[in-house]
Coordinates of C-alpha atoms and ligand atoms in Angstrom, one line a residue:
X24 CA -143.4 227.5 12.0
X25 CA -140.9 229.7 14.5
X26 CA -138.6 231.2 14.1
X27 CA -135.3 231.0 16.1
X28 CA -132.1 233.8 16.2
X29 CA -128.6 233.0 17.4
X30 CA -126.9 236.7 19.0
X31 CA -122.9 236.4 18.6
X32 CA -121.5 234.5 20.8
X33 CA -123.5 231.4 18.8
X34 CA -122.2 231.2 15.8
X35 CA -118.5 232.3 17.1
X36 CA -116.4 229.8 15.3
X37 CA -117.1 226.3 13.9
X38 CA -118.3 224.5 17.9
X39 CA -121.0 227.1 17.7
X40 CA -121.7 226.9 14.7
X41 CA -122.2 222.8 14.7
X42 CA -124.0 223.2 17.9
X43 CA -126.6 225.7 16.5
X44 CA -127.4 222.9 13.5
X45 CA -127.8 220.6 16.0
X46 CA -130.0 222.7 17.8
X47 CA -132.0 224.0 14.5
X48 CA -132.5 219.7 13.5
X49 CA -133.9 218.6 16.6
X50 CA -136.4 221.2 15.4
X51 CA -136.7 220.8 11.9
X52 CA -140.7 219.1 12.1
X53 CA -141.5 223.3 13.5
X54 CA -140.6 224.4 10.5
X55 CA -138.1 227.2 11.7
X56 CA -136.8 230.1 10.0
X57 CA -133.1 230.8 11.5
X58 CA -132.4 234.6 11.7
X59 CA -128.5 234.9 13.0
X60 CA -126.0 238.0 14.2
X61 CA -122.8 238.9 13.1
X62 CA -119.4 236.7 14.2
X63 CA -118.9 237.5 18.7
X64 CA -117.1 240.6 18.6
X65 CA -117.3 240.9 14.6
X66 CA -119.2 244.3 14.1
X67 CA -117.4 246.3 17.4
X68 CA -114.4 245.2 14.8
X69 CA -115.7 246.0 11.7
X70 CA -116.5 249.3 13.0
X71 CA -113.3 249.6 14.9
X72 CA -112.0 250.0 11.8
X73 CA -113.9 252.5 10.3
X74 CA -113.1 255.0 13.0
X75 CA -109.1 254.1 12.3
X76 CA -110.3 254.7 8.0
X77 CA -112.0 257.8 9.7
X78 CA -108.6 258.9 11.9
X79 CA -106.1 258.2 8.5
X80 CA -105.1 254.9 9.3
X81 CA -105.3 253.0 6.9
X82 CA -103.1 250.4 7.6
X83 CA -104.6 249.7 11.2
X84 CA -108.0 250.0 9.7
X85 CA -106.9 246.9 7.1
X86 CA -104.7 244.9 9.9
X87 CA -108.1 244.9 11.8
X88 CA -110.0 243.9 8.8
X89 CA -107.8 241.1 7.7
X90 CA -107.9 239.5 10.8
X91 CA -111.8 239.6 10.4
X92 CA -111.4 238.1 7.2
X93 CA -109.5 235.2 8.3
X94 CA -112.2 234.3 11.0
X95 CA -114.6 234.4 9.0
X96 CA -112.2 232.2 5.5
X97 CA -111.3 230.2 8.3
X98 CA -115.0 228.7 9.5
X99 CA -116.1 229.0 6.1
X100 CA -113.2 226.2 5.2
X101 CA -114.0 224.1 8.6
X102 CA -117.7 224.4 8.5
X103 CA -118.7 224.5 4.1
X104 CA -119.5 220.8 1.5
X105 CA -117.1 220.6 -0.6
X106 CA -118.1 221.4 -3.6
X107 CA -118.9 224.7 -2.3
X108 CA -115.7 225.9 -0.4
X109 CA -114.9 228.1 -4.1
X110 CA -118.1 229.6 -4.3
X111 CA -118.1 229.9 -1.1
X112 CA -114.5 231.6 -0.9
X113 CA -115.8 233.8 -3.6
X114 CA -119.2 234.8 -1.7
X115 CA -116.9 236.2 1.3
X116 CA -114.3 237.4 -0.8
X117 CA -117.3 240.1 -2.4
X118 CA -118.5 240.8 0.8
X119 CA -114.8 242.3 2.2
X120 CA -113.5 243.7 -0.7
X121 CA -117.9 246.1 -0.4
X122 CA -116.0 246.8 2.9
X123 CA -112.6 247.9 1.6
X124 CA -114.7 249.9 -0.9
X125 CA -116.8 251.9 1.7
X126 CA -113.7 252.2 4.2
X127 CA -111.4 253.4 1.6
X128 CA -114.3 256.0 1.2
X129 CA -114.9 257.1 5.1
X130 CA -110.7 257.6 4.3
X131 CA -111.0 259.8 1.7
X132 CA -113.5 262.2 3.6
X133 CA -112.3 261.8 7.0
X134 CA -115.9 261.6 7.8
X135 CA -118.1 257.9 8.9
X136 CA -121.6 259.3 7.5
X137 CA -124.1 257.0 9.8
X138 CA -123.9 255.7 5.7
X139 CA -120.8 254.6 5.7
X140 CA -120.7 253.4 9.4
X141 CA -124.0 251.2 7.6
X142 CA -122.2 249.7 4.8
X143 CA -119.9 248.6 7.0
X144 CA -122.0 247.3 10.4
X145 CA -124.5 245.6 8.6
X146 CA -121.3 243.1 6.4
X147 CA -121.5 241.2 9.9
X148 CA -124.4 239.5 9.0
X149 CA -124.5 239.1 6.2
X150 CA -121.5 237.5 6.5
X151 CA -122.2 235.1 9.1
X152 CA -125.8 234.7 7.8
X153 CA -123.5 232.9 4.7
X154 CA -121.6 230.8 6.6
X155 CA -124.4 229.1 8.0
X156 CA -126.2 228.5 5.1
X157 CA -124.0 226.6 4.3
X158 CA -122.9 224.5 7.2
X159 CA -127.1 223.2 7.5
X160 CA -125.8 222.0 3.8
X161 CA -122.8 220.4 4.2
X162 CA -125.1 218.5 7.8
X163 CA -127.1 217.5 5.6
X164 CA -130.0 220.3 5.4
X165 CA -131.9 222.1 3.2
X166 CA -130.0 225.4 4.4
X167 CA -131.1 228.3 2.4
X168 CA -129.6 231.9 2.7
X169 CA -131.9 234.6 2.3
X170 CA -131.4 238.6 2.1
X171 CA -133.2 240.1 4.6
X172 CA -132.8 243.6 2.9
X173 CA -135.0 243.8 0.5
X174 CA -138.1 242.6 3.0
X175 CA -137.6 245.0 5.4
X176 CA -138.5 248.2 4.5
X177 CA -137.2 250.4 6.7
X178 CA -135.8 254.2 6.4
X179 CA -133.2 256.3 5.5
X180 CA -132.5 256.9 9.4
X181 CA -128.8 255.2 9.3
X182 CA -127.4 253.4 12.5
X183 CA -131.0 253.4 14.1
X184 CA -133.7 253.2 10.8
X185 CA -136.9 252.6 11.5
X186 CA -138.8 249.1 10.7
X187 CA -141.7 250.2 7.6
X188 CA -143.8 247.9 9.0
X189 CA -146.3 248.6 6.2
X190 CA -144.1 247.1 3.5
X191 CA -142.0 244.9 5.5
X192 CA -144.5 242.8 6.7
X193 CA -146.9 241.8 3.8
X194 CA -142.9 241.5 2.7
X195 CA -141.3 238.8 5.2
X196 CA -144.4 236.7 5.2
X197 CA -144.3 235.8 1.0
X198 CA -140.3 235.1 1.4
X199 CA -140.5 233.3 4.7
X200 CA -143.4 231.1 3.2
X201 CA -141.1 230.2 -0.6
X202 CA -137.7 229.8 1.5
X203 CA -139.8 227.1 3.8
X204 CA -141.0 225.7 0.5
X205 CA -140.2 222.0 0.3
X206 CA -138.2 221.6 3.2
X207 CA -136.1 224.8 2.9
X208 CA -134.5 226.0 6.4
X209 CA -133.9 229.9 5.2
X210 CA -131.0 231.6 6.7
X211 CA -131.7 234.7 7.4
X212 CA -130.2 238.5 9.1
X213 CA -130.7 240.5 12.3
X214 CA -129.8 243.6 12.8
X215 CA -130.5 244.9 9.3
X216 CA -132.6 246.4 6.4
X217 CA -132.3 248.7 3.3
X218 CA -134.6 251.9 1.9
X219 CA -137.0 251.9 -1.0
X220 CA -133.9 253.4 -3.1
X221 CA -131.9 249.9 -1.9
X222 CA -129.7 251.7 0.4
X223 CA -128.0 248.7 3.2
X224 CA -129.2 250.0 6.4
X225 CA -128.8 249.4 10.2
X226 CA -131.5 249.1 12.8
X227 CA -129.7 249.9 16.0
X228 CA -127.6 247.9 18.1
X229 CA -128.3 244.8 19.6
X230 CA -130.8 244.7 17.0
X231 CA -131.0 240.8 15.6
X232 CA -134.0 240.2 18.3
X233 CA -136.2 242.6 17.7
X234 CA -135.4 241.8 13.9
X235 CA -136.5 238.0 14.9
X236 CA -139.9 239.8 16.8
X237 CA -140.8 241.2 13.2
X238 CA -140.2 238.7 11.5
X239 CA -142.1 236.2 13.7
X240 CA -145.0 238.1 14.1
X241 CA -145.4 238.6 10.0
X242 CA -145.0 234.9 9.3
X243 CA -146.7 234.4 12.4
X244 CA -144.4 232.3 14.1
X245 CA -145.8 229.9 17.0
X246 CA -142.8 231.7 18.7
X247 CA -140.2 233.2 19.0
X248 CA -136.6 231.3 20.0
X249 CA -133.6 233.9 21.5
X250 CA -130.4 231.4 21.8
X251 CA -128.1 233.3 23.7
X252 CA -125.3 232.5 26.2
X253 CA -126.5 232.7 28.9
X254 CA -130.2 230.7 30.6
X255 CA -132.9 233.2 30.0
X256 CA -133.5 236.3 31.9
X257 CA -131.6 236.0 35.3
X258 CA -132.7 237.8 38.6
X259 CA -130.1 240.8 37.0
X260 CA -126.7 240.4 35.2
X261 CA -124.7 237.9 35.9
X262 CA -121.6 239.4 35.3
X263 CA -122.2 241.2 38.9
X264 CA -124.1 239.3 40.3
X265 CA -122.8 235.3 38.9
X266 CA -125.5 233.8 41.7
X267 CA -128.1 235.2 39.4
X268 CA -130.6 232.9 38.7
X269 CA -132.7 231.9 35.2
X270 CA -136.2 233.6 35.8
X271 CA -138.6 230.3 34.6
X272 CA -141.8 232.3 33.8
X273 CA -142.2 236.1 33.4
X274 CA -145.0 237.7 31.7
X275 CA -144.3 240.6 28.5
X276 CA -144.6 243.1 30.1
X277 CA -141.9 242.5 32.7
X278 CA -140.0 241.0 30.5
X279 CA -140.3 244.7 28.1
X280 CA -138.6 246.1 31.4
X281 CA -136.1 244.6 31.8
X282 CA -135.0 245.3 28.6
X283 CA -136.1 249.0 28.0
X284 CA -134.3 250.1 31.1
X285 CA -130.6 247.5 30.5
X286 CA -130.9 244.0 30.0
X287 CA -128.9 243.4 27.7
X288 CA -130.6 240.1 26.8
X289 CA -133.3 241.4 25.0
X290 CA -133.2 244.3 22.5
X291 CA -135.4 246.9 24.4
X292 CA -137.8 247.1 21.7
X293 CA -138.7 243.2 20.5
X294 CA -140.7 242.3 22.9
X295 CA -142.9 244.8 21.4
X296 CA -144.2 243.0 17.5
X297 CA -144.3 239.7 19.7
X298 CA -146.9 240.5 21.7
X299 CA -149.2 242.7 19.2
X300 CA -149.6 239.2 17.9
X301 CA -149.3 237.2 21.2
X302 CA -146.1 234.7 19.8
X303 CA -144.3 233.5 23.0
X304 CA -141.2 233.6 23.6
X305 CA -138.4 232.0 24.5
X306 CA -134.9 233.0 25.9
X307 CA -132.5 229.7 26.1
X308 CA -129.0 229.2 25.8
X309 CA -127.8 227.6 23.1
X310 CA -124.1 226.3 24.9
X311 CA -127.0 224.0 27.0
X312 CA -130.3 223.6 25.3
X313 CA -131.2 220.9 27.6
X314 CA -132.4 223.6 29.8
X315 CA -135.8 224.6 29.2
X316 CA -134.5 229.0 29.0
X317 CA -136.9 231.8 30.1
X318 CA -140.8 231.8 28.5
X319 CA -142.4 235.0 28.1
X320 CA -145.4 234.7 27.9
X321 CA -148.9 237.3 27.7
X322 CA -150.2 237.2 31.5
X323 CA -147.2 235.0 34.1
X324 CA -148.1 232.9 36.9
X325 CA -148.3 234.0 40.3
X326 CA -145.8 234.1 42.1
X327 CA -144.2 234.6 45.6
X328 CA -141.7 236.7 44.2
X329 CA -142.0 240.1 44.9
X330 CA -139.4 241.2 42.2
X331 CA -138.4 239.1 39.2
X332 CA -135.6 241.1 38.1
X333 CA -133.9 243.4 38.4
X334 CA -131.8 245.3 35.4
X335 CA -129.4 248.3 35.4
X336 CA -128.2 250.8 32.3
X337 CA -124.1 253.4 32.9
X338 CA -123.7 256.1 30.8
X339 CA -126.2 258.0 31.9
X340 CA -126.6 261.8 31.7
X341 CA -129.0 263.8 34.1
X342 CA -130.1 267.3 32.8
X343 CA -131.1 269.2 35.9
X344 CA -133.5 272.8 35.6
X345 CA -134.5 274.6 37.7
X346 CA -136.7 277.9 37.5
X347 CA -138.6 279.7 40.2
X348 CA -140.8 280.7 36.4
X349 CA -142.0 276.9 37.4
X350 CA -144.2 278.3 40.4
X351 CA -148.0 278.5 40.1
X352 CA -147.4 278.7 35.9
X353 CA -149.3 276.5 33.4
X354 CA -147.4 274.8 30.4
X355 CA -143.6 274.9 31.8
X356 CA -143.0 271.2 30.9
X357 CA -145.0 272.0 27.8
X358 CA -142.0 273.5 27.4
X359 CA -139.7 272.9 28.3
X360 CA -140.5 268.8 26.5
X361 CA -140.6 270.2 23.6
X362 CA -137.0 271.2 23.7
X363 CA -136.6 266.8 23.7
X364 CA -138.6 266.7 20.7
X365 CA -137.8 269.3 19.2
X366 CA -134.1 266.8 19.0
X367 CA -136.2 264.2 19.0
X368 CA -134.7 263.0 21.8
X369 CA -135.9 260.6 24.4
X370 CA -136.2 261.3 28.0
X371 CA -136.2 258.3 29.9
X372 CA -137.0 259.0 33.4
X373 CA -139.2 262.7 34.8
X374 CA -139.4 263.5 38.5
X375 CA -140.3 267.5 39.7
X376 CA -140.3 269.6 42.3
X377 CA -142.0 273.0 42.4
X378 CA -139.0 274.5 41.1
X379 CA -137.5 271.7 39.3
X380 CA -137.7 269.5 36.8
X381 CA -134.7 266.3 36.6
X382 CA -134.3 264.2 33.3
X383 CA -133.0 261.7 32.0
X384 CA -131.3 260.5 29.3
X385 CA -129.5 258.0 27.2
X386 CA -128.6 259.7 24.1
X387 CA -127.0 262.7 24.4
X388 CA -125.7 262.9 20.4
X389 CA -127.4 265.8 20.4
X390 CA -127.2 267.2 24.1
X391 CA -125.0 270.8 23.1
X392 CA -127.2 271.9 21.6
X393 CA -130.6 270.5 24.3
X394 CA -128.8 272.5 26.4
X395 CA -128.3 275.6 24.9
X396 CA -132.1 275.6 24.3
X397 CA -132.7 274.4 27.7
X398 CA -130.9 277.9 28.9
X399 CA -134.0 280.0 27.5
X400 CA -135.9 278.1 30.5
X401 CA -133.4 278.2 33.6
X402 CA -130.5 277.7 35.5
X403 CA -128.9 274.0 33.6
X404 CA -126.7 271.6 35.0
X405 CA -125.6 268.4 33.7
X406 CA -124.6 265.8 35.2
X407 CA -122.7 262.2 32.9
X408 CA -121.9 258.3 33.9
X409 CA -124.7 258.4 35.9
X410 CA -126.6 255.0 36.0
X411 CA -130.2 253.5 35.8
X412 CA -131.7 250.7 38.6
X413 CA -134.6 249.7 37.6
X414 CA -136.8 246.9 40.2
X415 CA -138.8 244.8 38.1
X416 CA -142.1 242.6 38.6
X417 CA -146.1 242.3 38.4
X418 CA -145.7 241.8 42.5
X419 CA -144.6 245.8 42.4
X420 CA -147.7 246.4 42.4
X421 CA -149.7 245.0 45.3
X422 CA -146.9 244.6 48.5
X423 CA -146.9 246.9 50.7
X424 CA -142.9 247.6 52.3
X425 CA -140.7 246.8 49.3
X426 CA -139.1 251.0 49.5
X427 CA -137.7 250.3 52.7
X428 CA -136.4 247.1 51.8
X429 CA -135.3 248.2 48.6
X430 CA -133.5 251.2 50.5
X431 CA -132.5 249.8 53.7
X432 CA -130.7 248.1 51.3
X433 CA -129.0 250.5 50.1
X434 CA -129.5 252.8 53.0
X435 CA -125.0 254.5 52.1
X436 CA -125.2 254.6 48.5
X437 CA -126.5 258.5 47.0
X438 CA -130.0 257.3 45.5
X439 CA -131.9 260.6 43.1
X440 CA -134.4 259.8 41.1
X441 CA -136.6 257.1 42.3
X442 CA -139.5 257.1 40.3
X443 CA -142.8 254.1 41.0
X444 CA -143.9 254.4 37.1
X445 CA -147.8 254.8 35.6
X446 CA -147.1 250.5 35.8
X447 CA -146.7 249.9 39.2
X448 CA -144.2 246.6 38.6
X449 CA -140.5 248.6 38.3
X450 CA -138.9 250.6 40.8
X451 CA -136.5 253.6 39.3
X452 CA -134.0 255.3 40.5
X453 CA -130.3 256.7 39.7
X454 CA -127.0 256.5 41.0
X455 CA -123.6 257.6 40.6
X456 CA -121.8 255.0 38.2
X457 CA -119.1 254.1 40.1
X458 CA -122.0 252.9 43.0
X459 CA -124.0 250.3 40.8
X460 CA -122.2 247.6 40.9
X461 CA -122.8 247.7 44.3
X462 CA -126.5 248.7 44.1
X463 CA -126.9 245.6 41.8
X464 CA -125.6 243.3 44.4
X465 CA -127.2 244.4 48.2
X466 CA -130.0 244.6 46.1
X467 CA -129.7 241.1 44.6
X468 CA -128.8 240.0 48.1
X469 CA -131.4 241.1 49.8
X470 CA -134.5 239.9 46.9
X471 CA -133.3 236.3 46.6
X472 CA -131.0 235.2 49.2
X473 CA -133.3 232.8 50.3
X474 CA -134.8 232.2 46.8
X475 CA -132.5 229.3 44.9
X476 CA -133.5 228.8 41.6
X477 CA -135.0 225.8 42.3
X478 CA -137.0 227.2 44.6
X479 CA -138.0 230.2 42.7
X480 CA -138.7 228.1 39.8
X481 CA -140.9 225.7 42.1
X482 CA -143.2 228.6 43.2
X483 CA -143.8 229.9 40.3
X484 CA -145.0 226.5 39.2
X485 CA -147.0 225.8 41.8
X486 CA -148.4 228.8 42.0
X487 CA -149.6 227.6 37.9
X488 CA -151.1 224.6 39.3
X489 CA -152.5 226.1 42.1
Ligands
ADP519 P1 -126.2 237.6 22.1 O1 -125.0 238.2 21.6 O2 -126.8 236.6 22.1 O3 -127.1 238.7 21.6 P2 -125.7 239.3 24.1 O4 -124.3 240.3 24.9 O5 -127.0 241.0 23.5 O6 -125.8 238.3 23.0 O7 -127.1 239.6 25.6 C1 -127.0 237.7 26.7 C2 -126.4 238.9 27.8 O8 -126.5 240.3 28.5 C3 -125.4 238.2 28.8 O9 -124.0 237.4 28.2 C4 -125.7 239.2 30.0 O10 -124.6 239.1 30.6 C5 -126.1 239.8 29.7 N1 -127.5 240.3 30.9 C6 -127.6 241.8 31.3 N2 -128.8 241.0 31.9 C7 -129.5 239.6 31.8 C8 -130.4 239.6 32.7 N3 -131.5 240.1 33.2 N4 -130.8 237.8 32.3 C9 -129.5 237.4 31.8 N5 -128.9 237.7 31.0 C10 -128.7 239.1 31.1
LIG520 N1 -124.6 242.2 15.5 C1 -125.0 243.5 15.7 C2 -124.3 243.6 16.7 O1 -123.5 244.2 17.6 C3 -127.0 242.8 16.4 C4 -126.9 241.8 17.0 O2 -126.4 240.6 17.3 O3 -128.1 242.0 17.5 O4 -124.7 245.1 17.6
MG521 MG1 -128.2 240.6 22.4

């Protein structure tokens, strides 16, 4: 069997969902499990409603929710089999009643607790999956709606819950095998799970990719397909460099680095479960299903390209700690890292000199407390709105002179914290937030201008054949 995930744009309206049905139909012989995200912009919309409710603006929250509801009812009406329209409307209506109840609770207390945030934002996937399952039935397929929550067991760290694999894996395997019986096409939700007490959780923004890979690994799928709005993993975000080309084949290690360092096309944790079970992952365009997409495999074939792709992440915070006490002293770094450990915050990049340490953070929820504690160790300064740029490619291990190519192509941009990590397949550094687009464009031009997509693919292919 295979697992096919369709992101927000791939389920955004009736036209997109009809395309989805025809893509799935063409692979029915592979026994697909279908995982869907919320319809485009719904998760953001629901979170907006929460914020409006918390701010006391009940009317705006109500209006925003009405817009979301109208779009769902309209799409359901366009897609459902006639005999199901009434029951589908009732099912959607019950969801919106649940959302309203959670928003009311937020309004009463003026606080969006993580638990209430999940009680609201989890509904996007619950709504879209009900509509998609009905769309399958309207087209003569046996769409089976599967509630993933009782199977996808998580802890209670709401809004970023961790999946408890020892419980989730056997449940997912059994649940989806049952749903696949007799030609069923299971349709389920990404992004959500539930605690041991049955309270709904979410696993972090963009998490539907990760859910899919977890389901793929648990069920022993032959392939995981991530259907999105671009042709695959591209040499960089096409929103920044429209000339970006598709990367035809990439290794798990390379794609993981890209995802971790900001390539939104995959949630950072997506590849872990697939890697462990060695399940190939493909990234495909639901608007152009005829395009082959990107294959993510254990080992990518040798290629001429020095850099496979460039990722970047905005909104990075850099913390610098300077202290004479570091000089010749041992134990300093361990005390420093203990502060981050205590505040459950992970560091992305570190650079040290004799008397200073610089670290980057993505997660700034505990920044003030961290800075207060770090002051006990030395002088602390914080730079906000920095950006991290990361060039990835297995060939970075072997190619001399790359660093000079990288930094001369962006010589007018101020660069700090350069790291060529232990994995040796990435070179990362920090620039200020205002320069990130310019830097990415220049780097893309430096490393990809002579390789148009065909050459790039041909080079990889020739090497595979050899
Ligand atoms: P989905 O809703 O399908 O999960 P996302 O918006 O989360 O889609 O991810 C797809 C987007 O990721 C693309 O539209 C593109 O702008 C962005 N992106 C960033 N880096 C890359 C990259 N290297 N390759 C492809 N897309 C990228
Ligand atoms: N709908 C969720 C989000 O917008 C999960 C996802 O799309 O992957 O974050
Ligand atoms: Mg996504």
